[in-house]
Amino acid sequence: MKTHVIFAVSVVVLILAFVVGSSYYKGKQAEKIGFLAQEDAELFVREHSQTLGSDDAKVYLIEFMDPACETCAAFLTKFASVFF
Amino acid sequence: MTDFNKKPAGWNILFLCWLVAGISTTGSLFFSYVMEFAPCVLCWYQRIFLFPLVLILAVGLFPLDKKVVKYALPLAVAGWLTAAYHNLLYAGIIPESIQPCSQGVSCTEEYIDLFGFLSIPMLSLLSFTTIITLLIILYRRIF
């Protein structure tokens, strides 16, 4: 029946529009957020900062550390092997 | 000889009506799940009236049942009234002190503003208006 075909095609088109639309939108959002992170990277990564690993890594793990902080010392004593 | 493959009178109109409800539903779900615009209380009520129309109108298409107008119109009218109230609130004509949204997202939250006048409540009102108009046209055609 031709009517069934028209209806079925419409349902498929609607679902497709939703799926395509959402992946497009999510892609745009990811771009935006990724870009923002790059811009703010300067705030956290200074010229004099110690770095380990490639500068082009996809993920930056930034350590906030105070040499006079007892908690930092305790933490690093236990977990240094995980990071370094 | 009768052509069994011919579309019954009014089928196209009812199909168009379903399409409007379908596109509106898809759009509404896109706004809430993909763009993460949280629906306010009035939005929820309009969705309650809109979403069943997608099913009811679809059922009325196969085979074409005249009574679908009787079942769809109350929902569409209820949805239209809610949308009209929402738009008045959105435009500031009804003061916010008597609006029902006390918790959660405000009903006057501006999510989108297309061409200077199309807000989400306005889209909803246009959608319900179109559905009601098409149902009335269908009614006159087949009764």
Tab-separated table of C-alpha atoms in Angstrom:
chain	number	residue	atom	x	y	z
A	1	MET	CA	0.000	0.000	0.000
A	2	LYS	CA	1.395	3.323	-1.027
A	3	THR	CA	0.091	4.996	2.140
A	4	HIS	CA	2.100	2.629	4.301
A	5	VAL	CA	5.241	3.468	2.366
A	6	ILE	CA	4.752	7.217	2.743
A	7	PHE	CA	4.175	6.825	6.465
A	8	ALA	CA	7.107	4.459	7.030
A	9	VAL	CA	9.474	6.718	5.108
A	10	SER	CA	8.333	9.726	7.146
A	11	VAL	CA	8.977	7.923	10.429
A	12	VAL	CA	12.443	6.902	9.243
A	13	VAL	CA	13.212	10.457	8.080
A	14	LEU	CA	12.143	11.923	11.429
A	15	ILE	CA	14.290	9.474	13.381
A	16	LEU	CA	17.240	10.038	11.050
A	17	ALA	CA	16.881	13.803	11.364
A	18	PHE	CA	17.005	13.456	15.135
A	19	VAL	CA	20.078	11.192	15.092
A	20	VAL	CA	21.996	13.200	12.495
A	21	GLY	CA	21.040	16.445	14.195
A	22	SER	CA	22.212	15.252	17.576
A	23	SER	CA	25.600	13.965	16.371
A	24	TYR	CA	26.152	17.235	14.493
A	25	TYR	CA	25.205	19.275	17.542
A	26	LYS	CA	27.346	17.183	19.913
A	27	GLY	CA	30.258	17.537	17.511
A	28	LYS	CA	29.941	21.303	17.538
A	29	GLN	CA	29.757	21.342	21.339
A	30	ALA	CA	32.870	19.162	21.658
A	31	GLU	CA	34.741	21.487	19.325
A	32	LYS	CA	33.718	24.492	21.366
A	33	ILE	CA	34.737	22.968	24.672
A	34	GLY	CA	38.007	21.604	23.320
A	35	PHE	CA	38.885	25.044	22.009
A	36	LEU	CA	38.126	26.682	25.341
A	37	ALA	CA	40.382	24.251	27.176
A	38	GLN	CA	43.253	25.126	24.837
A	39	GLU	CA	42.834	28.828	25.497
A	40	ASP	CA	42.856	28.442	29.257
A	41	ALA	CA	45.835	26.068	29.177
A	42	GLU	CA	48.191	29.066	29.444
A	43	LEU	CA	46.730	29.889	32.826
A	44	PHE	CA	47.886	26.595	34.191
A	45	VAL	CA	51.000	25.818	32.208
A	46	ARG	CA	53.661	28.460	32.770
A	47	GLU	CA	57.017	28.914	31.125
A	48	HIS	CA	58.824	27.741	34.217
A	49	SER	CA	56.507	24.775	34.858
A	50	GLN	CA	58.035	21.362	35.080
A	51	THR	CA	56.523	19.115	32.470
A	52	LEU	CA	56.592	15.423	31.865
A	53	GLY	CA	55.602	13.879	28.576
A	54	SER	CA	54.622	15.380	25.251
A	55	ASP	CA	53.264	18.932	24.987
A	56	ASP	CA	50.839	17.711	22.353
A	57	ALA	CA	49.219	15.123	24.586
A	58	LYS	CA	45.409	15.054	24.400
A	59	VAL	CA	45.037	15.263	28.166
A	60	TYR	CA	46.969	17.524	30.487
A	61	LEU	CA	47.143	16.515	34.127
A	62	ILE	CA	47.999	19.629	36.090
A	63	GLU	CA	49.514	19.356	39.537
A	64	PHE	CA	48.934	22.100	42.070
A	65	MET	CA	51.613	21.649	44.680
A	66	ASP	CA	53.068	23.613	47.509
A	67	PRO	CA	56.478	22.472	48.792
A	68	ALA	CA	55.462	23.487	52.307
A	69	CYS	CA	52.212	21.502	52.204
A	70	GLU	CA	52.166	18.428	54.423
A	71	THR	CA	49.174	16.933	52.651
A	72	CYS	CA	50.930	17.183	49.293
A	73	ALA	CA	53.932	15.439	50.758
A	74	ALA	CA	51.823	12.649	52.198
A	75	PHE	CA	49.888	12.249	48.964
A	76	LEU	CA	52.942	12.191	46.737
A	77	THR	CA	54.751	9.751	48.974
A	78	LYS	CA	51.979	7.263	48.366
A	79	PHE	CA	51.062	8.037	44.742
A	80	ALA	CA	54.235	9.248	43.077
A	81	SER	CA	54.603	5.917	41.312
A	82	VAL	CA	51.196	6.370	39.685
A	83	PHE	CA	52.128	9.669	38.061
A	84	PHE	CA	55.871	9.502	37.566
B	1	MET	CA	-13.712	-1.579	-10.948
B	2	THR	CA	-12.789	0.081	-7.678
B	3	ASP	CA	-9.130	0.942	-7.225
B	4	PHE	CA	-8.117	-0.447	-3.854
B	5	ASN	CA	-4.827	1.355	-3.971
B	6	LYS	CA	-6.405	4.808	-4.103
B	7	LYS	CA	-5.927	6.993	-1.049
B	8	PRO	CA	-9.187	7.635	0.835
B	9	ALA	CA	-10.471	11.214	0.823
B	10	GLY	CA	-8.793	13.302	3.481
B	11	TRP	CA	-5.882	10.928	3.991
B	12	ASN	CA	-3.357	13.530	2.854
B	13	ILE	CA	-4.753	16.111	5.269
B	14	LEU	CA	-4.615	13.715	8.208
B	15	PHE	CA	-1.116	12.653	7.202
B	16	LEU	CA	-0.003	16.277	7.138
B	17	CYS	CA	-1.544	16.729	10.562
B	18	TRP	CA	0.384	13.728	11.879
B	19	LEU	CA	3.569	15.067	10.276
B	20	VAL	CA	3.206	18.390	12.101
B	21	ALA	CA	2.716	16.543	15.403
B	22	GLY	CA	5.653	14.267	14.560
B	23	ILE	CA	8.041	17.083	13.682
B	24	SER	CA	7.011	19.034	16.799
B	25	THR	CA	7.559	15.983	18.995
B	26	THR	CA	10.952	15.293	17.419
B	27	GLY	CA	11.914	18.931	17.895
B	28	SER	CA	10.762	18.953	21.501
B	29	LEU	CA	12.758	15.813	22.286
B	30	PHE	CA	15.761	17.312	20.512
B	31	PHE	CA	15.544	20.437	22.667
B	32	SER	CA	15.371	18.479	25.895
B	33	TYR	CA	17.675	15.509	25.272
B	34	VAL	CA	20.255	16.822	22.820
B	35	MET	CA	20.441	20.543	23.535
B	36	GLU	CA	19.649	19.847	27.192
B	37	PHE	CA	17.069	22.604	27.601
B	38	ALA	CA	15.149	21.482	30.673
B	39	PRO	CA	11.365	21.736	30.095
B	40	CYS	CA	9.432	23.963	32.485
B	41	VAL	CA	6.076	22.966	34.029
B	42	LEU	CA	3.959	24.479	31.234
B	43	CYS	CA	6.159	22.821	28.660
B	44	TRP	CA	5.512	19.472	30.288
B	45	TYR	CA	1.746	19.998	30.034
B	46	GLN	CA	2.010	20.900	26.369
B	47	ARG	CA	4.059	17.782	25.767
B	48	ILE	CA	1.410	15.701	27.543
B	49	PHE	CA	-1.136	16.976	24.993
B	50	LEU	CA	1.185	16.773	21.979
B	51	PHE	CA	2.886	13.393	22.280
B	52	PRO	CA	-0.298	11.249	22.277
B	53	LEU	CA	-1.411	13.000	19.088
B	54	VAL	CA	1.457	11.319	17.248
B	55	LEU	CA	0.035	7.926	18.157
B	56	ILE	CA	-3.657	8.737	17.845
B	57	LEU	CA	-3.314	10.378	14.441
B	58	ALA	CA	-1.130	7.515	13.196
B	59	VAL	CA	-3.714	4.957	14.270
B	60	GLY	CA	-6.394	7.026	12.511
B	61	LEU	CA	-4.481	6.778	9.249
B	62	PHE	CA	-4.609	2.990	8.811
B	63	PRO	CA	-7.357	2.648	7.730
B	64	LEU	CA	-8.602	6.209	7.617
B	65	ASP	CA	-11.043	6.609	10.500
B	66	LYS	CA	-13.275	9.701	10.602
B	67	LYS	CA	-13.585	9.444	14.381
B	68	VAL	CA	-9.937	10.335	14.799
B	69	VAL	CA	-11.044	13.980	14.721
B	70	LYS	CA	-13.236	13.424	17.765
B	71	TYR	CA	-10.332	11.933	19.710
B	72	ALA	CA	-7.571	14.244	18.529
B	73	LEU	CA	-9.332	17.598	18.762
B	74	PRO	CA	-9.725	17.735	22.587
B	75	LEU	CA	-6.023	17.073	23.041
B	76	ALA	CA	-5.076	19.625	20.430
B	77	VAL	CA	-7.369	22.271	21.912
B	78	ALA	CA	-6.117	21.633	25.441
B	79	GLY	CA	-2.573	21.929	24.148
B	80	TRP	CA	-3.433	25.132	22.324
B	81	LEU	CA	-4.932	26.733	25.431
B	82	THR	CA	-1.861	25.834	27.478
B	83	ALA	CA	0.421	27.185	24.759
B	84	ALA	CA	-1.604	30.398	24.505
B	85	TYR	CA	-1.363	30.920	28.253
B	86	HIS	CA	2.355	30.181	28.142
B	87	ASN	CA	2.908	32.718	25.383
B	88	LEU	CA	1.044	35.422	27.275
B	89	LEU	CA	3.208	34.710	30.278
B	90	TYR	CA	6.346	34.709	28.149
B	91	ALA	CA	5.379	38.064	26.627
B	92	GLY	CA	4.847	39.514	30.072
B	93	ILE	CA	1.130	40.124	29.586
B	94	ILE	CA	0.328	37.804	32.475
B	95	PRO	CA	2.441	38.714	35.488
B	96	GLU	CA	4.760	36.033	36.779
B	97	SER	CA	3.238	36.183	40.227
B	98	ILE	CA	0.231	34.132	39.105
B	99	GLN	CA	2.117	31.660	36.946
B	100	PRO	CA	2.357	28.051	38.095
B	101	CYS	CA	6.103	27.583	37.743
B	102	SER	CA	7.433	27.855	41.239
B	103	GLN	CA	10.019	25.095	41.186
B	104	GLY	CA	12.454	24.077	38.524
B	105	VAL	CA	12.981	25.946	35.293
B	106	SER	CA	11.204	29.284	34.901
B	107	CYS	CA	8.471	29.348	32.250
B	108	THR	CA	9.890	32.559	30.842
B	109	GLU	CA	13.364	31.133	30.304
B	110	GLU	CA	14.611	32.322	26.904
B	111	TYR	CA	16.126	29.345	25.167
B	112	ILE	CA	15.862	30.310	21.522
B	113	ASP	CA	14.853	33.443	19.651
B	114	LEU	CA	14.596	32.926	15.880
B	115	PHE	CA	13.859	35.767	13.471
B	116	GLY	CA	13.120	37.999	16.406
B	117	PHE	CA	9.856	36.381	17.469
B	118	LEU	CA	10.030	32.588	17.408
B	119	SER	CA	10.492	31.301	20.918
B	120	ILE	CA	9.848	27.723	21.989
B	121	PRO	CA	6.398	28.605	23.409
B	122	MET	CA	5.577	30.378	20.144
B	123	LEU	CA	6.620	27.329	18.113
B	124	SER	CA	4.335	25.245	20.299
B	125	LEU	CA	1.405	27.582	19.733
B	126	LEU	CA	1.953	27.568	15.973
B	127	SER	CA	2.144	23.795	15.990
B	128	PHE	CA	-1.127	23.322	17.881
B	129	THR	CA	-2.827	25.946	15.700
B	130	THR	CA	-1.756	24.085	12.563
B	131	ILE	CA	-2.946	20.759	13.945
B	132	ILE	CA	-6.352	22.146	14.915
B	133	THR	CA	-6.734	23.896	11.541
B	134	LEU	CA	-5.919	20.714	9.647
B	135	LEU	CA	-8.313	18.678	11.791
B	136	ILE	CA	-11.111	21.169	11.077
B	137	ILE	CA	-10.351	21.071	7.351
B	138	LEU	CA	-10.399	17.279	7.511
B	139	TYR	CA	-13.692	17.290	9.371
B	140	ARG	CA	-15.358	19.453	6.733
B	141	ARG	CA	-13.955	17.328	3.977
B	142	ILE	CA	-15.105	13.904	5.132
B	143	PHE	CA	-18.252	14.499	7.166
